[in-house]
Amino acid sequence: MTSGNSERPTASDHEPAGWHASEKRRDEARVEWPTLLVTAAIYVGWLLLTAEAHRLPPALVVLAGGWLIAWHGSLQHEVIHGHPTRWQGVNTLIGAVPLSLWLPFVVYRRSHLGHHATPAITDPFDDPESRYLAFDRSQLGRMRHMAERVQATLLGRLLFGPAIMVGRFLAGELAGLIRDPIGRARDWLPHLAGCAMLVWWLDRCGIGFASYALMFVYPGLSLTLLRSFAEHRAAPVPGHRVATVERAGPFALLFLYNNLHVAHHQRPGLAWYQLPDYYRQHRERLAYDNGGLVYSGYGDVVRRYLLRGHDRLVHPDHAHSDRP
């Protein structure tokens, strides 16, 4: 891993004007057809799979259902960043369909944009998507530490992470409902209306709520957690906190090239299908900028972390005392 250098030219010093023009063209374009094709594949695939699930082997339903839920999460991520049209209302309609049931799209959007906005990525007080803990002697703090320890390894994250993540999120939303009932109602009522329609369709297809949660949602969240497991790491240099997984194979399409995470953070306005070309053109600089935090593929991540923690559980800036 290389170290940072304040004299090293920044991303903007090296970027040709063409990339900024590309983003401008995307903003002016009416639609991004590759993303609309992915949208159609996800929603048509989900309808066909749920309609025919009773005819298919359960293992195939789990594989295809998990893939579609994870793929839909990747699509929602694209929508949050202003794709695939220049009309936010249309984009929201595309992304807000609650296939995973548990996460309102507006909550995800607010959290993820906060993640990109903070200069303190990975800090548990400033980054809403941080997985790190802060020093906490309380009973609640010990419970949080225990939950994170269970899913510290990649195997633990894949097996137990979805249940812990959903449970913690819903507990937080319930606490928020007490503090701000109007705000939570604004977030949840449209989402619950969409969930009601999905549950009605699933009932028509003979799929119970528990079966859908176990065969679609849980494996889908596990795939998503594979992507996010090692994509950030606490480091003194801000640019060294964002990783890259280079050769992702079929997971590249599943994650819509978000495996090239440092490229996405430097150019969050680029559409997913533009990221590989951007990464190829700037690979050496991007690897320098992120301190060499590069994995050859998800097999590399599995080999390193299947039975070993990716990093310490407590953030190094908050390891010894409570935040003032």
Tab-separated table of C-alpha atoms in Angstrom:
chain	number	residue	atom	x	y	z
A	1	MET	CA	0.000	0.000	0.000
A	2	THR	CA	1.408	3.370	-0.963
A	3	SER	CA	1.200	6.524	1.093
A	4	GLY	CA	-0.415	9.832	0.254
A	5	ASN	CA	1.484	12.913	-0.888
A	6	SER	CA	0.111	16.421	-0.595
A	7	GLU	CA	2.106	17.433	-3.689
A	8	ARG	CA	0.522	14.756	-5.812
A	9	PRO	CA	-1.856	16.288	-8.394
A	10	THR	CA	-5.493	15.832	-7.501
A	11	ALA	CA	-8.149	14.086	-9.554
A	12	SER	CA	-9.268	17.320	-11.166
A	13	ASP	CA	-5.666	18.055	-12.258
A	14	HIS	CA	-5.538	14.816	-14.245
A	15	GLU	CA	-9.075	14.522	-15.560
A	16	PRO	CA	-9.500	15.414	-19.214
A	17	ALA	CA	-12.315	17.799	-19.964
A	18	GLY	CA	-14.061	14.993	-21.804
A	19	TRP	CA	-15.156	13.356	-18.592
A	20	HIS	CA	-16.800	16.516	-17.323
A	21	ALA	CA	-18.412	16.934	-20.739
A	22	SER	CA	-19.613	13.338	-20.513
A	23	GLU	CA	-21.340	14.048	-17.213
A	24	LYS	CA	-22.875	17.196	-18.696
A	25	ARG	CA	-24.164	15.188	-21.662
A	26	ARG	CA	-25.676	12.698	-19.243
A	27	ASP	CA	-27.459	15.501	-17.432
A	28	GLU	CA	-28.829	16.791	-20.728
A	29	ALA	CA	-29.790	13.379	-22.084
A	30	ARG	CA	-33.420	12.379	-21.853
A	31	VAL	CA	-32.770	8.753	-20.966
A	32	GLU	CA	-29.867	6.360	-20.369
A	33	TRP	CA	-30.918	3.272	-22.251
A	34	PRO	CA	-28.520	0.776	-20.639
A	35	THR	CA	-29.990	1.616	-17.232
A	36	LEU	CA	-33.529	1.353	-18.574
A	37	LEU	CA	-32.685	-2.095	-19.979
A	38	VAL	CA	-31.449	-3.134	-16.532
A	39	THR	CA	-34.639	-1.697	-15.036
A	40	ALA	CA	-36.779	-3.759	-17.397
A	41	ALA	CA	-34.731	-6.906	-16.745
A	42	ILE	CA	-35.141	-6.526	-12.979
A	43	TYR	CA	-38.861	-5.842	-12.864
A	44	VAL	CA	-39.866	-8.259	-15.629
A	45	GLY	CA	-37.579	-10.893	-14.146
A	46	TRP	CA	-39.069	-10.393	-10.683
A	47	LEU	CA	-42.640	-10.689	-11.996
A	48	LEU	CA	-41.846	-13.853	-13.950
A	49	LEU	CA	-39.900	-15.439	-11.101
A	50	THR	CA	-42.576	-14.794	-8.504
A	51	ALA	CA	-45.310	-15.981	-10.860
A	52	GLU	CA	-43.485	-19.220	-11.689
A	53	ALA	CA	-41.722	-19.843	-8.361
A	54	HIS	CA	-44.061	-22.710	-7.463
A	55	ARG	CA	-42.883	-24.594	-10.584
A	56	LEU	CA	-39.161	-24.112	-9.988
A	57	PRO	CA	-36.659	-25.865	-7.687
A	58	PRO	CA	-36.296	-23.902	-4.418
A	59	ALA	CA	-32.530	-23.577	-4.887
A	60	LEU	CA	-33.044	-21.878	-8.242
A	61	VAL	CA	-35.615	-19.520	-6.732
A	62	VAL	CA	-33.158	-18.561	-3.984
A	63	LEU	CA	-30.339	-17.913	-6.469
A	64	ALA	CA	-32.480	-15.935	-8.899
A	65	GLY	CA	-34.474	-14.161	-6.184
A	66	GLY	CA	-31.363	-13.098	-4.289
A	67	TRP	CA	-29.748	-11.876	-7.497
A	68	LEU	CA	-32.788	-9.767	-8.420
A	69	ILE	CA	-33.079	-8.179	-4.978
A	70	ALA	CA	-29.375	-7.288	-4.923
A	71	TRP	CA	-29.548	-6.036	-8.515
A	72	HIS	CA	-32.536	-3.889	-7.605
A	73	GLY	CA	-30.523	-2.373	-4.750
A	74	SER	CA	-27.811	-1.481	-7.281
A	75	LEU	CA	-30.467	0.120	-9.494
A	76	GLN	CA	-31.741	2.161	-6.553
A	77	HIS	CA	-28.176	3.351	-5.997
A	78	GLU	CA	-28.061	4.559	-9.608
A	79	VAL	CA	-31.372	6.361	-9.184
A	80	ILE	CA	-30.109	8.132	-6.068
A	81	HIS	CA	-27.279	9.581	-8.165
A	82	GLY	CA	-29.632	11.037	-10.765
A	83	HIS	CA	-30.072	8.223	-13.273
A	84	PRO	CA	-31.487	7.169	-15.692
A	85	THR	CA	-33.349	10.356	-16.740
A	86	ARG	CA	-33.077	14.058	-16.002
A	87	TRP	CA	-36.501	14.009	-14.340
A	88	GLN	CA	-36.282	13.248	-10.634
A	89	GLY	CA	-39.943	12.235	-10.422
A	90	VAL	CA	-39.489	9.579	-13.107
A	91	ASN	CA	-36.294	8.339	-11.486
A	92	THR	CA	-38.024	8.076	-8.114
A	93	LEU	CA	-40.845	6.025	-9.621
A	94	ILE	CA	-38.223	3.660	-11.051
A	95	GLY	CA	-36.307	3.298	-7.806
A	96	ALA	CA	-39.015	3.436	-5.150
A	97	VAL	CA	-40.631	0.052	-5.851
A	98	PRO	CA	-40.002	-1.736	-2.514
A	99	LEU	CA	-38.855	-5.178	-3.690
A	100	SER	CA	-36.865	-5.691	-0.479
A	101	LEU	CA	-39.830	-4.488	1.636
A	102	TRP	CA	-37.811	-3.271	4.640
A	103	LEU	CA	-36.123	-0.056	3.417
A	104	PRO	CA	-38.052	3.021	2.237
A	105	PHE	CA	-36.327	4.494	-0.798
A	106	VAL	CA	-36.403	8.054	0.588
A	107	VAL	CA	-34.573	6.888	3.726
A	108	TYR	CA	-31.938	5.098	1.652
A	109	ARG	CA	-31.501	8.181	-0.545
A	110	ARG	CA	-31.071	10.500	2.425
A	111	SER	CA	-28.552	8.172	4.074
A	112	HIS	CA	-26.514	7.544	0.947
A	113	LEU	CA	-26.300	11.188	-0.081
A	114	GLY	CA	-25.165	11.939	3.469
A	115	HIS	CA	-22.461	9.301	3.048
A	116	HIS	CA	-21.177	11.036	-0.085
A	117	ALA	CA	-21.461	14.507	1.427
A	118	THR	CA	-19.364	13.907	4.533
A	119	PRO	CA	-15.609	14.494	4.391
A	120	ALA	CA	-15.273	12.015	7.281
A	121	ILE	CA	-16.155	8.739	5.559
A	122	THR	CA	-16.183	5.773	7.993
A	123	ASP	CA	-16.604	8.018	11.071
A	124	PRO	CA	-19.580	6.580	12.994
A	125	PHE	CA	-20.749	10.054	14.035
A	126	ASP	CA	-20.524	11.678	10.604
A	127	ASP	CA	-20.983	8.906	8.041
A	128	PRO	CA	-24.513	7.435	8.099
A	129	GLU	CA	-23.242	4.297	6.325
A	130	SER	CA	-20.269	3.655	8.623
A	131	ARG	CA	-19.927	0.137	10.005
A	132	TYR	CA	-17.556	1.244	12.757
A	133	LEU	CA	-18.407	1.702	16.417
A	134	ALA	CA	-17.382	4.347	18.929
A	135	PHE	CA	-16.147	3.678	22.446
A	136	ASP	CA	-19.221	3.139	24.609
A	137	ARG	CA	-19.349	1.634	28.117
A	138	SER	CA	-23.150	1.506	28.264
A	139	GLN	CA	-25.237	-1.649	28.029
A	140	LEU	CA	-26.437	-0.564	24.591
A	141	GLY	CA	-22.841	-0.026	23.530
A	142	ARG	CA	-21.902	-3.534	24.631
A	143	MET	CA	-24.863	-4.948	22.698
A	144	ARG	CA	-23.780	-3.098	19.569
A	145	HIS	CA	-20.246	-4.385	19.979
A	146	MET	CA	-21.533	-7.950	20.307
A	147	ALA	CA	-23.666	-7.578	17.166
A	148	GLU	CA	-20.707	-6.271	15.178
A	149	ARG	CA	-18.420	-9.004	16.489
A	150	VAL	CA	-20.851	-11.666	15.238
A	151	GLN	CA	-20.579	-10.251	11.721
A	152	ALA	CA	-16.943	-9.115	11.801
A	153	THR	CA	-15.797	-11.847	9.386
A	154	LEU	CA	-17.130	-12.108	5.866
A	155	LEU	CA	-18.796	-15.425	6.699
A	156	GLY	CA	-20.538	-13.870	9.681
A	157	ARG	CA	-21.597	-10.879	7.609
A	158	LEU	CA	-23.157	-13.044	4.916
A	159	LEU	CA	-24.917	-15.390	7.364
A	160	PHE	CA	-26.054	-12.981	10.090
A	161	GLY	CA	-25.547	-9.509	8.633
A	162	PRO	CA	-28.939	-9.191	6.903
A	163	ALA	CA	-30.885	-10.017	10.072
A	164	ILE	CA	-28.766	-7.694	12.215
A	165	MET	CA	-28.917	-4.865	9.679
A	166	VAL	CA	-32.682	-5.009	9.206
A	167	GLY	CA	-33.366	-5.426	12.915
A	168	ARG	CA	-31.138	-2.501	13.851
A	169	PHE	CA	-32.632	-0.301	11.147
A	170	LEU	CA	-36.229	-1.025	12.146
A	171	ALA	CA	-35.422	-0.447	15.814
A	172	GLY	CA	-33.930	2.921	14.907
A	173	GLU	CA	-36.951	3.850	12.816
A	174	LEU	CA	-39.283	2.899	15.678
A	175	ALA	CA	-37.308	5.134	18.027
A	176	GLY	CA	-37.474	7.887	15.412
A	177	LEU	CA	-41.220	7.489	15.174
A	178	ILE	CA	-41.503	8.504	18.819
A	179	ARG	CA	-39.301	11.576	18.297
A	180	ASP	CA	-40.683	12.674	14.932
A	181	PRO	CA	-43.947	10.910	14.053
A	182	ILE	CA	-44.812	13.257	11.173
A	183	GLY	CA	-41.423	12.870	9.512
A	184	ARG	CA	-41.443	9.095	9.856
A	185	ALA	CA	-45.006	8.919	8.532
A	186	ARG	CA	-43.906	10.929	5.489
A	187	ASP	CA	-41.133	8.399	4.875
A	188	TRP	CA	-43.093	5.246	5.575
A	189	LEU	CA	-46.691	5.666	4.386
A	190	PRO	CA	-45.912	5.704	0.632
A	191	HIS	CA	-43.481	2.842	1.197
A	192	LEU	CA	-46.066	0.765	3.055
A	193	ALA	CA	-48.594	1.401	0.287
A	194	GLY	CA	-46.115	-0.036	-2.190
A	195	CYS	CA	-45.419	-2.974	0.119
A	196	ALA	CA	-49.147	-3.708	0.317
A	197	MET	CA	-49.316	-4.019	-3.477
A	198	LEU	CA	-46.285	-6.297	-3.528
A	199	VAL	CA	-47.688	-8.516	-0.782
A	200	TRP	CA	-50.989	-8.719	-2.690
A	201	TRP	CA	-49.108	-9.908	-5.797
A	202	LEU	CA	-47.052	-12.402	-3.788
A	203	ASP	CA	-50.244	-13.788	-2.266
A	204	ARG	CA	-51.693	-14.225	-5.747
A	205	CYS	CA	-48.536	-16.153	-6.650
A	206	GLY	CA	-48.815	-18.368	-3.560
A	207	ILE	CA	-45.691	-16.937	-1.898
A	208	GLY	CA	-46.040	-16.203	1.803
A	209	PHE	CA	-44.265	-13.314	3.501
A	210	ALA	CA	-41.820	-15.607	5.345
A	211	SER	CA	-40.977	-17.526	2.167
A	212	TYR	CA	-40.320	-14.306	0.274
A	213	ALA	CA	-38.137	-12.961	3.088
A	214	LEU	CA	-36.052	-16.150	3.212
A	215	MET	CA	-35.848	-16.932	-0.508
A	216	PHE	CA	-35.576	-13.440	-1.991
A	217	VAL	CA	-34.762	-10.722	0.527
A	218	TYR	CA	-32.242	-12.480	2.777
A	219	PRO	CA	-29.984	-13.855	0.026
A	220	GLY	CA	-30.271	-10.527	-1.806
A	221	LEU	CA	-29.048	-8.630	1.236
A	222	SER	CA	-26.219	-11.144	1.690
A	223	LEU	CA	-25.031	-10.446	-1.859
A	224	THR	CA	-25.210	-6.715	-1.198
A	225	LEU	CA	-23.171	-7.134	1.989
A	226	LEU	CA	-20.525	-9.025	0.002
A	227	ARG	CA	-20.082	-5.865	-2.056
A	228	SER	CA	-19.989	-3.476	0.876
A	229	PHE	CA	-17.922	-5.639	3.244
A	230	ALA	CA	-14.491	-4.276	2.307
A	231	GLU	CA	-15.298	-1.179	0.245
A	232	HIS	CA	-14.390	1.270	3.061
A	233	ARG	CA	-11.662	1.261	5.694
A	234	ALA	CA	-10.783	3.822	8.356
A	235	ALA	CA	-7.520	5.603	7.528
A	236	PRO	CA	-5.840	8.916	8.439
A	237	VAL	CA	-5.784	10.037	4.775
A	238	PRO	CA	-9.379	10.565	3.539
A	239	GLY	CA	-8.653	9.194	0.058
A	240	HIS	CA	-7.364	5.932	1.523
A	241	ARG	CA	-10.787	5.070	2.952
A	242	VAL	CA	-12.339	3.898	-0.325
A	243	ALA	CA	-11.409	0.562	-1.913
A	244	THR	CA	-11.537	-0.944	-5.379
A	245	VAL	CA	-12.361	-4.524	-6.393
A	246	GLU	CA	-11.017	-4.814	-9.928
A	247	ARG	CA	-12.060	-8.078	-11.599
A	248	ALA	CA	-15.560	-8.673	-10.327
A	249	GLY	CA	-16.760	-11.088	-13.017
A	250	PRO	CA	-20.564	-11.450	-13.018
A	251	PHE	CA	-20.719	-9.394	-9.822
A	252	ALA	CA	-19.698	-6.331	-11.865
A	253	LEU	CA	-23.094	-6.337	-13.579
A	254	LEU	CA	-24.880	-7.274	-10.363
A	255	PHE	CA	-23.340	-4.312	-8.532
A	256	LEU	CA	-23.476	-2.057	-11.629
A	257	TYR	CA	-19.715	-1.559	-11.368
A	258	ASN	CA	-19.916	-0.138	-7.871
A	259	ASN	CA	-17.040	-2.524	-7.156
A	260	LEU	CA	-14.931	0.252	-8.738
A	261	HIS	CA	-15.811	2.188	-5.655
A	262	VAL	CA	-13.020	4.736	-5.617
A	263	ALA	CA	-13.962	5.731	-9.181
A	264	HIS	CA	-17.579	6.101	-8.112
A	265	HIS	CA	-16.626	8.317	-5.177
A	266	GLN	CA	-14.480	10.547	-7.348
A	267	ARG	CA	-17.087	10.789	-10.105
A	268	PRO	CA	-20.470	9.967	-8.503
A	269	GLY	CA	-22.314	11.520	-11.448
A	270	LEU	CA	-21.033	8.961	-13.949
A	271	ALA	CA	-23.497	6.305	-15.053
A	272	TRP	CA	-22.577	2.747	-14.099
A	273	TYR	CA	-21.648	1.736	-17.658
A	274	GLN	CA	-19.178	4.660	-17.888
A	275	LEU	CA	-17.217	3.634	-14.802
A	276	PRO	CA	-15.104	0.811	-16.367
A	277	ASP	CA	-13.749	3.074	-19.108
A	278	TYR	CA	-13.081	5.844	-16.605
A	279	TYR	CA	-11.290	3.403	-14.308
A	280	ARG	CA	-9.138	2.002	-17.122
A	281	GLN	CA	-8.044	5.480	-18.161
A	282	HIS	CA	-7.158	6.570	-14.615
A	283	ARG	CA	-6.250	3.275	-12.945
A	284	GLU	CA	-2.749	4.245	-11.828
A	285	ARG	CA	-3.839	7.551	-10.325
A	286	LEU	CA	-6.892	6.053	-8.620
A	287	ALA	CA	-4.741	3.356	-7.015
A	288	TYR	CA	-2.329	6.036	-5.823
A	289	ASP	CA	-5.143	8.220	-4.520
A	290	ASN	CA	-6.648	5.419	-2.440
A	291	GLY	CA	-3.301	4.285	-1.041
A	292	GLY	CA	-3.270	1.027	-2.991
A	293	LEU	CA	-6.446	-0.269	-1.360
A	294	VAL	CA	-7.146	-2.540	-4.329
A	295	TYR	CA	-8.466	-6.120	-4.337
A	296	SER	CA	-7.990	-8.274	-7.417
A	297	GLY	CA	-11.540	-9.642	-7.171
A	298	TYR	CA	-14.153	-10.871	-4.738
A	299	GLY	CA	-12.248	-14.131	-4.512
A	300	ASP	CA	-9.410	-12.062	-3.065
A	301	VAL	CA	-11.812	-10.582	-0.501
A	302	VAL	CA	-13.069	-14.070	0.403
A	303	ARG	CA	-9.552	-15.457	0.813
A	304	ARG	CA	-8.522	-12.626	3.096
A	305	TYR	CA	-11.605	-12.185	5.233
A	306	LEU	CA	-13.864	-15.238	5.144
A	307	LEU	CA	-12.817	-16.158	8.691
A	308	ARG	CA	-10.988	-12.974	9.654
A	309	GLY	CA	-12.193	-9.465	10.409
A	310	HIS	CA	-11.711	-6.814	7.762
A	311	ASP	CA	-10.654	-4.219	10.338
A	312	ARG	CA	-11.077	-3.305	13.989
A	313	LEU	CA	-14.659	-2.849	15.157
A	314	VAL	CA	-14.114	0.473	16.944
A	315	HIS	CA	-13.150	3.475	14.842
A	316	PRO	CA	-9.573	4.574	15.654
A	317	ASP	CA	-10.668	8.200	16.219
A	318	HIS	CA	-13.212	7.119	18.857
A	319	ALA	CA	-11.474	4.166	20.486
A	320	HIS	CA	-10.682	5.489	23.972
A	321	SER	CA	-13.289	7.990	25.101
A	322	ASP	CA	-16.832	9.055	24.407
A	323	ARG	CA	-17.236	11.865	21.909
A	324	PRO	CA	-17.748	15.233	23.653
